[in-house]
GROMACS .gro file of C-alpha atoms in nm:
model
  340
    1MET     CA    1  -3.374   3.978  -3.108
    2SER     CA    2  -3.665   3.905  -2.880
    3LYS     CA    3  -3.642   3.705  -2.558
    4ASN     CA    4  -3.804   3.409  -2.731
    5LYS     CA    5  -3.536   3.409  -2.995
    6VAL     CA    6  -3.265   3.421  -2.725
    7LEU     CA    7  -3.419   3.113  -2.572
    8ASN     CA    8  -3.423   2.954  -2.915
    9LEU     CA    9  -3.047   3.013  -2.940
   10LYS     CA   10  -3.004   2.795  -2.630
   11ASP     CA   11  -3.192   2.523  -2.810
   12LYS     CA   12  -2.936   2.542  -3.092
   13ILE     CA   13  -2.644   2.459  -2.863
   14ASP     CA   14  -2.483   2.114  -2.855
   15GLY     CA   15  -2.180   2.108  -2.627
   16ASN     CA   16  -1.944   2.380  -2.755
   17GLU     CA   17  -2.124   2.410  -3.091
   18MET     CA   18  -2.411   2.633  -3.204
   19ASP     CA   19  -2.596   2.555  -3.527
   20LEU     CA   20  -2.779   2.854  -3.679
   21SER     CA   21  -2.782   2.724  -4.035
   22LEU     CA   22  -3.099   2.739  -4.242
   23CYS     CA   23  -3.256   2.995  -4.008
   24ASN     CA   24  -3.327   3.263  -4.275
   25LEU     CA   25  -3.097   3.506  -4.092
   26THR     CA   26  -3.018   3.836  -4.260
   27GLU     CA   27  -2.781   3.951  -3.987
   28VAL     CA   28  -2.568   3.787  -3.721
   29PRO     CA   29  -2.708   3.810  -3.362
   30VAL     CA   30  -2.375   3.924  -3.216
   31LYS     CA   31  -2.507   4.049  -2.880
   32GLU     CA   32  -2.686   3.721  -2.816
   33LEU     CA   33  -2.380   3.517  -2.925
   34ALA     CA   34  -2.159   3.712  -2.681
   35ALA     CA   35  -2.365   3.564  -2.396
   36PHE     CA   36  -2.225   3.218  -2.479
   37PRO     CA   37  -1.843   3.250  -2.445
   38LYS     CA   38  -1.801   2.872  -2.430
   39ILE     CA   39  -1.922   2.834  -2.789
   40THR     CA   40  -1.618   2.778  -3.013
   41VAL     CA   41  -1.789   2.636  -3.323
   42LEU     CA   42  -2.050   2.852  -3.503
   43ASP     CA   43  -2.245   2.742  -3.811
   44LEU     CA   44  -2.417   3.030  -3.999
   45SER     CA   45  -2.432   2.860  -4.338
   46CYS     CA   46  -2.727   2.868  -4.577
   47ASN     CA   47  -2.872   3.203  -4.466
   48ASN     CA   48  -2.920   3.549  -4.623
   49ILE     CA   49  -2.639   3.735  -4.441
   50THR     CA   50  -2.494   4.020  -4.649
   51SER     CA   51  -2.227   4.144  -4.406
   52LEU     CA   52  -2.075   4.094  -4.063
   53PRO     CA   53  -2.108   4.372  -3.805
   54LEU     CA   54  -1.794   4.517  -3.649
   55GLU     CA   55  -1.900   4.367  -3.313
   56PHE     CA   56  -1.857   4.020  -3.464
   57CYS     CA   57  -1.478   4.067  -3.441
   58SER     CA   58  -1.507   4.076  -3.060
   59LEU     CA   59  -1.609   3.708  -3.051
   60SER     CA   60  -1.245   3.605  -3.004
   61HIS     CA   61  -1.342   3.271  -2.849
   62LEU     CA   62  -1.454   3.136  -3.189
   63VAL     CA   63  -1.232   2.864  -3.338
   64LYS     CA   64  -1.441   2.746  -3.633
   65VAL     CA   65  -1.690   2.959  -3.834
   66ASP     CA   66  -1.898   2.843  -4.129
   67LEU     CA   67  -2.041   3.131  -4.340
   68SER     CA   68  -2.081   2.935  -4.662
   69LYS     CA   69  -2.376   2.992  -4.895
   70ASN     CA   70  -2.461   3.347  -4.785
   71LEU     CA   71  -2.468   3.683  -4.965
   72MET     CA   72  -2.167   3.860  -4.813
   73THR     CA   73  -1.979   4.109  -5.032
   74VAL     CA   74  -1.727   4.231  -4.776
   75LEU     CA   75  -1.570   4.133  -4.444
   76PRO     CA   76  -1.505   4.373  -4.152
   77ASP     CA   77  -1.165   4.543  -4.142
   78ASP     CA   78  -1.100   4.418  -3.784
   79LEU     CA   79  -1.139   4.051  -3.876
   80GLY     CA   80  -0.781   3.994  -3.758
   81ARG     CA   81  -0.901   4.030  -3.397
   82LEU     CA   82  -1.037   3.675  -3.414
   83GLY     CA   83  -0.701   3.549  -3.291
   84ASN     CA   84  -0.820   3.194  -3.210
   85LEU     CA   85  -0.985   3.136  -3.546
   86GLN     CA   86  -0.847   2.821  -3.716
   87HIS     CA   87  -1.119   2.721  -3.964
   88LEU     CA   88  -1.311   2.968  -4.188
   89ASP     CA   89  -1.555   2.858  -4.460
   90LEU     CA   90  -1.655   3.141  -4.704
   91TYR     CA   91  -1.764   2.914  -4.987
   92ASN     CA   92  -2.025   3.054  -5.233
   93ASN     CA   93  -2.049   3.417  -5.127
   94LYS     CA   94  -1.997   3.742  -5.321
   95LEU     CA   95  -1.653   3.844  -5.191
   96THR     CA   96  -1.403   4.019  -5.420
   97ILE     CA   97  -1.126   4.117  -5.173
   98LEU     CA   98  -1.023   4.040  -4.817
   99PRO     CA   99  -0.930   4.291  -4.544
  100VAL     CA  100  -0.562   4.364  -4.475
  101SER     CA  101  -0.606   4.242  -4.116
  102PHE     CA  102  -0.658   3.893  -4.260
  103SER     CA  103  -0.281   3.849  -4.230
  104GLN     CA  104  -0.318   3.877  -3.849
  105LEU     CA  105  -0.506   3.547  -3.829
  106LYS     CA  106  -0.190   3.363  -3.714
  107ASN     CA  107  -0.379   3.045  -3.615
  108LEU     CA  108  -0.578   3.013  -3.939
  109LYS     CA  109  -0.510   2.667  -4.087
  110TRP     CA  110  -0.811   2.605  -4.315
  111LEU     CA  111  -0.984   2.841  -4.563
  112ASP     CA  112  -1.236   2.790  -4.844
  113LEU     CA  113  -1.294   3.077  -5.093
  114LYS     CA  114  -1.440   2.880  -5.382
  115ASP     CA  115  -1.727   3.024  -5.582
  116ASN     CA  116  -1.649   3.387  -5.492
  117PRO     CA  117  -1.584   3.664  -5.757
  118LEU     CA  118  -1.232   3.725  -5.621
  119GLU     CA  119  -0.987   3.965  -5.783
  120ILE     CA  120  -0.745   3.785  -6.009
  121ASN     CA  121  -0.440   3.812  -5.784
  122LEU     CA  122  -0.635   3.695  -5.481
  123ALA     CA  123  -0.792   3.412  -5.680
  124LYS     CA  124  -0.446   3.294  -5.796
  125ALA     CA  125  -0.315   3.317  -5.442
  126ALA     CA  126  -0.610   3.125  -5.300
  127GLY     CA  127  -0.603   2.853  -5.562
  128ASP     CA  128  -0.845   2.564  -5.543
  129CYS     CA  129  -0.988   2.413  -5.222
  130LEU     CA  130  -1.099   2.071  -5.339
  131ASP     CA  131  -0.955   1.872  -5.046
  132GLU     CA  132  -0.807   1.914  -4.700
  133LYS     CA  133  -0.454   1.979  -4.825
  134GLN     CA  134  -0.559   2.250  -5.075
  135CYS     CA  135  -0.773   2.426  -4.814
  136LYS     CA  136  -0.475   2.437  -4.579
  137GLN     CA  137  -0.255   2.576  -4.856
  138CYS     CA  138  -0.521   2.838  -4.933
  139ALA     CA  139  -0.519   2.953  -4.571
  140ALA     CA  140  -0.139   2.982  -4.567
  141ARG     CA  141  -0.117   3.168  -4.898
  142VAL     CA  142  -0.397   3.415  -4.836
  143ARG     CA  143  -0.284   3.481  -4.478
  144LEU     CA  144   0.068   3.556  -4.599
  145GLY     CA  145  -0.041   3.753  -4.906
  146GLY     CA  146  -0.311   3.939  -4.723
  147GLY     CA  147  -0.514   3.932  -5.044
  148LEU     CA  148  -0.338   4.244  -5.169
  149ARG     CA  149   0.016   4.140  -5.252
  150GLU     CA  150   0.140   4.052  -5.595
  151VAL     CA  151   0.108   3.686  -5.683
  152GLU     CA  152   0.481   3.668  -5.760
  153GLU     CA  153   0.568   3.754  -5.399
  154ILE     CA  154   0.363   3.476  -5.248
  155PRO     CA  155   0.591   3.178  -5.331
  156GLN     CA  156   0.882   3.346  -5.157
  157LEU     CA  157   0.663   3.428  -4.862
  158LEU     CA  158   0.547   3.067  -4.848
  159GLU     CA  159   0.906   2.943  -4.860
  160ASP     CA  160   1.010   3.179  -4.584
  161ASN     CA  161   0.708   3.078  -4.381
  162GLU     CA  162   0.786   2.710  -4.436
  163LYS     CA  163   1.142   2.763  -4.317
  164LEU     CA  164   1.013   2.951  -4.017
  165GLU     CA  165   0.764   2.672  -3.941
  166LYS     CA  166   1.038   2.409  -3.973
  167LYS     CA  167   1.261   2.611  -3.745
  168LYS     CA  168   0.979   2.635  -3.494
  169GLU     CA  169   0.914   2.262  -3.522
  170THR     CA  170   1.284   2.189  -3.474
  171LYS     CA  171   1.296   2.404  -3.163
  172GLN     CA  172   0.977   2.243  -3.041
  173ARG     CA  173   1.124   1.894  -3.090
  174GLU     CA  174   1.447   1.997  -2.918
  175ARG     CA  175   1.250   2.141  -2.627
  176GLU     CA  176   1.038   1.826  -2.604
  177ALA     CA  177   1.352   1.611  -2.622
  178LYS     CA  178   1.509   1.811  -2.339
  179GLU     CA  179   1.191   1.783  -2.134
  180LYS     CA  180   1.176   1.410  -2.200
  181GLU     CA  181   1.541   1.370  -2.102
  182ALA     CA  182   1.479   1.574  -1.788
  183ARG     CA  183   1.180   1.357  -1.698
  184LYS     CA  184   1.384   1.046  -1.767
  185ARG     CA  185   1.667   1.177  -1.549
  186ASP     CA  186   1.427   1.271  -1.270
  187LYS     CA  187   1.267   0.928  -1.291
  188ALA     CA  188   1.608   0.759  -1.275
  189GLU     CA  189   1.708   0.974  -0.976
  190GLU     CA  190   1.381   0.893  -0.802
  191LYS     CA  191   1.434   0.524  -0.871
  192GLU     CA  192   1.790   0.541  -0.738
  193ARG     CA  193   1.671   0.725  -0.428
  194LYS     CA  194   1.407   0.461  -0.361
  195ARG     CA  195   1.663   0.186  -0.420
  196LYS     CA  196   1.902   0.342  -0.167
  197GLU     CA  197   1.621   0.382   0.084
  198TYR     CA  198   1.524   0.018   0.033
  199ASN     CA  199   1.885  -0.100   0.074
  200ALA     CA  200   1.928   0.113   0.386
  201HIS     CA  201   1.604  -0.027   0.527
  202MET     CA  202   1.708  -0.385   0.456
  203ALA     CA  203   2.055  -0.321   0.605
  204ALA     CA  204   1.894  -0.179   0.919
  205LEU     CA  205   1.669  -0.485   0.943
  206ALA     CA  206   1.971  -0.715   0.900
  207ILE     CA  207   2.163  -0.531   1.174
  208GLN     CA  208   1.863  -0.548   1.405
  209GLU     CA  209   1.823  -0.918   1.331
  210GLN     CA  210   2.192  -0.979   1.410
  211LYS     CA  211   2.153  -0.790   1.738
  212ASN     CA  212   1.846  -0.996   1.825
  213LYS     CA  213   2.033  -1.318   1.744
  214ARG     CA  214   2.329  -1.214   1.962
  215LYS     CA  215   2.094  -1.123   2.245
  216GLU     CA  216   1.912  -1.454   2.209
  217LYS     CA  217   2.240  -1.646   2.196
  218LYS     CA  218   2.374  -1.460   2.498
  219LYS     CA  219   2.051  -1.523   2.684
  220ARG     CA  220   2.056  -1.891   2.587
  221ASN     CA  221   2.422  -1.927   2.689
  222GLY     CA  222   2.347  -1.751   3.016
  223GLN     CA  223   2.056  -1.985   3.080
  224ILE     CA  224   2.271  -2.288   3.001
  225ALA     CA  225   2.546  -2.160   3.233
  226ALA     CA  226   2.290  -2.093   3.506
  227ASP     CA  227   2.144  -2.441   3.462
  228LYS     CA  228   2.492  -2.596   3.480
  229LYS     CA  229   2.576  -2.394   3.788
  230ALA     CA  230   2.248  -2.487   3.952
  231ALA     CA  231   2.303  -2.851   3.862
  232ALA     CA  232   2.660  -2.835   3.993
  233GLU     CA  233   2.540  -2.676   4.316
  234SER     CA  234   2.248  -2.912   4.361
  235ALA     CA  235   2.446  -3.232   4.285
  236PRO     CA  236   2.644  -3.234   4.616
  237LYS     CA  237   2.328  -3.148   4.805
  238ALA     CA  238   2.143  -3.431   4.633
  239ARG     CA  239   2.430  -3.666   4.703
  240ARG     CA  240   2.439  -3.552   5.064
  241ARG     CA  241   2.063  -3.592   5.096
  242SER     CA  242   2.085  -3.933   4.935
  243LEU     CA  243   2.366  -4.038   5.166
  244ILE     CA  244   2.184  -3.905   5.473
  245GLY     CA  245   1.865  -4.081   5.363
  246LEU     CA  246   2.058  -4.404   5.313
  247LEU     CA  247   2.220  -4.376   5.656
  248PHE     CA  248   1.883  -4.294   5.812
  249LYS     CA  249   1.725  -4.596   5.644
  250LEU     CA  250   2.011  -4.817   5.759
  251LEU     CA  251   1.976  -4.677   6.109
  252LEU     CA  252   1.601  -4.741   6.111
  253LEU     CA  253   1.654  -5.085   5.968
  254GLY     CA  254   1.922  -5.161   6.226
  255LEU     CA  255   1.706  -5.023   6.507
  256ALA     CA  256   1.405  -5.223   6.385
  257GLY     CA  257   1.621  -5.532   6.358
  258PHE     CA  258   1.761  -5.478   6.706
  259VAL     CA  259   1.410  -5.426   6.846
  260GLY     CA  260   1.293  -5.740   6.664
  261VAL     CA  261   1.584  -5.942   6.808
  262CYS     CA  262   1.503  -5.819   7.157
  263GLN     CA  263   1.129  -5.887   7.113
  264LEU     CA  264   1.128  -6.219   6.929
  265THR     CA  265   1.438  -6.411   7.040
  266GLY     CA  266   1.567  -6.556   7.361
  267LEU     CA  267   1.783  -6.247   7.403
  268LYS     CA  268   1.492  -6.040   7.533
  269GLU     CA  269   1.589  -6.135   7.892
  270GLU     CA  270   1.938  -6.008   7.840
  271ALA     CA  271   2.037  -5.686   8.012
  272VAL     CA  272   2.091  -5.506   7.683
  273CYS     CA  273   1.738  -5.576   7.562
  274VAL     CA  274   1.552  -5.507   7.888
  275PRO     CA  275   1.540  -5.123   7.853
  276ILE     CA  276   1.441  -5.153   7.486
  277ASN     CA  277   1.158  -5.390   7.559
  278VAL     CA  278   1.039  -5.170   7.843
  279ALA     CA  279   1.042  -4.863   7.615
  280VAL     CA  280   0.843  -5.044   7.347
  281ASP     CA  281   0.585  -5.171   7.599
  282ASP     CA  282   0.552  -4.823   7.757
  283GLY     CA  283   0.504  -4.663   7.417
  284LEU     CA  284   0.231  -4.903   7.316
  285SER     CA  285   0.059  -4.862   7.652
  286TRP     CA  286   0.072  -4.481   7.618
  287VAL     CA  287  -0.088  -4.498   7.276
  288ARG     CA  288  -0.369  -4.717   7.412
  289GLU     CA  289  -0.439  -4.469   7.693
  290GLN     CA  290  -0.448  -4.157   7.471
  291LYS     CA  291  -0.774  -4.026   7.324
  292VAL     CA  292  -0.633  -3.922   6.990
  293ASP     CA  293  -0.795  -3.827   6.664
  294VAL     CA  294  -0.938  -4.106   6.451
  295ARG     CA  295  -0.689  -4.034   6.175
  296VAL     CA  296  -0.396  -4.053   6.418
  297ARG     CA  297  -0.528  -4.377   6.566
  298GLU     CA  298  -0.568  -4.520   6.216
  299LEU     CA  299  -0.213  -4.412   6.136
  300VAL     CA  300  -0.082  -4.575   6.456
  301GLU     CA  301  -0.276  -4.891   6.374
  302GLU     CA  302  -0.126  -4.892   6.022
  303VAL     CA  303   0.222  -4.846   6.173
  304ASP     CA  304   0.152  -5.130   6.414
  305ILE     CA  305   0.050  -5.360   6.128
  306ARG     CA  306   0.359  -5.266   5.923
  307ALA     CA  307   0.578  -5.317   6.232
  308ARG     CA  308   0.432  -5.659   6.291
  309GLU     CA  309   0.496  -5.757   5.930
  310LEU     CA  310   0.853  -5.634   5.959
  311LEU     CA  311   0.907  -5.817   6.286
  312GLN     CA  312   0.769  -6.139   6.139
  313LYS     CA  313   1.016  -6.112   5.847
  314LEU     CA  314   1.296  -6.040   6.088
  315SER     CA  315   1.190  -6.337   6.307
  316SER     CA  316   1.238  -6.566   6.010
  317LEU     CA  317   1.584  -6.420   5.946
  318VAL     CA  318   1.707  -6.408   6.305
  319PRO     CA  319   1.752  -6.793   6.347
  320GLN     CA  320   1.963  -6.800   6.033
  321LEU     CA  321   2.174  -6.508   6.159
  322LEU     CA  322   2.216  -6.652   6.515
  323GLU     CA  323   2.276  -7.016   6.418
  324PRO     CA  324   2.644  -6.958   6.334
  325LEU     CA  325   2.683  -6.797   6.676
  326GLY     CA  326   2.539  -7.106   6.856
  327VAL     CA  327   2.239  -6.914   6.993
  328VAL     CA  328   1.903  -7.089   6.982
  329PRO     CA  329   1.605  -6.845   6.979
  330THR     CA  330   1.296  -6.924   7.186
  331ALA     CA  331   0.937  -6.882   7.085
  332THR     CA  332   0.782  -6.554   7.180
  333GLU     CA  333   0.435  -6.427   7.199
  334PRO     CA  334   0.312  -6.203   6.922
  335VAL     CA  335   0.330  -5.833   6.977
  336GLU     CA  336   0.006  -5.690   7.111
  337THR     CA  337  -0.173  -5.461   6.867
  338VAL     CA  338  -0.289  -5.112   6.944
  339GLU     CA  339  -0.655  -5.105   7.036
  340LYS     CA  340  -0.882  -4.863   6.857
   0.00000   0.00000   0.00000
């Protein structure tokens, strides 16, 4: 075929199918077809093909071939080399016999030989092919009979073949059942493994959580114990500080009261009050003479004011305290304030 015709073959391709029907072919373009090994379905129907070349038997990738409505009188002896062939349509040709190698087409499941001048034994073996079931039976009978056996032998061959097919199917089902059981067992083992891993993980988390709780409890108990210990240690100190503060306040109060008695009552001329009054007057005089910071002078002035207030309160209490003793206080001059 010319290069243009090769290109035309590409135009006849649809997926894995090539349609060369109604192309007025007188021979099959085997060399060109060999360039398309992915083609599994070939339609050569409605042409003027009289025979198939020997090279056609090398197209072992073919699964379905339609040669119906041609002029073929014979098929090549090596037709059995088409080991993948499952569907063969030879309807309305001029075939009388089939090659012996036809019995080698182990995968052939569908065959149509209607409207061919077959020999009587082959015609009886082929039977009719009016529906799917009959075409399948035709393929089985002709493949087993090879087109040359006596018709009487074919039923026995069919029975033996049916038994063999059933045996194969039984083995296939058993093998599939074993594979299914193995998959089921593997799945169950995988599920059990995952379950154990999950349980182990959860147990580890629980153990870790318990450890964390114990650590937290121990830490909390330790903190509580430390707080109690600190409280126990600080309580005596606080009590001691409180007691010391109370004594200091009482001492200051007593000293202030004593100074007030010596400054505001008639006892200031007594020998016991003379040194105290002198010390107070010297202190106030020293403060007046010092050039101190404004803040210190303000603080001293504030102390002086607070002292005067305290002395005035004490002066109101002193007569009441001395009256039971028969001592009559005399009026005194107010304490002199610190000058700024």
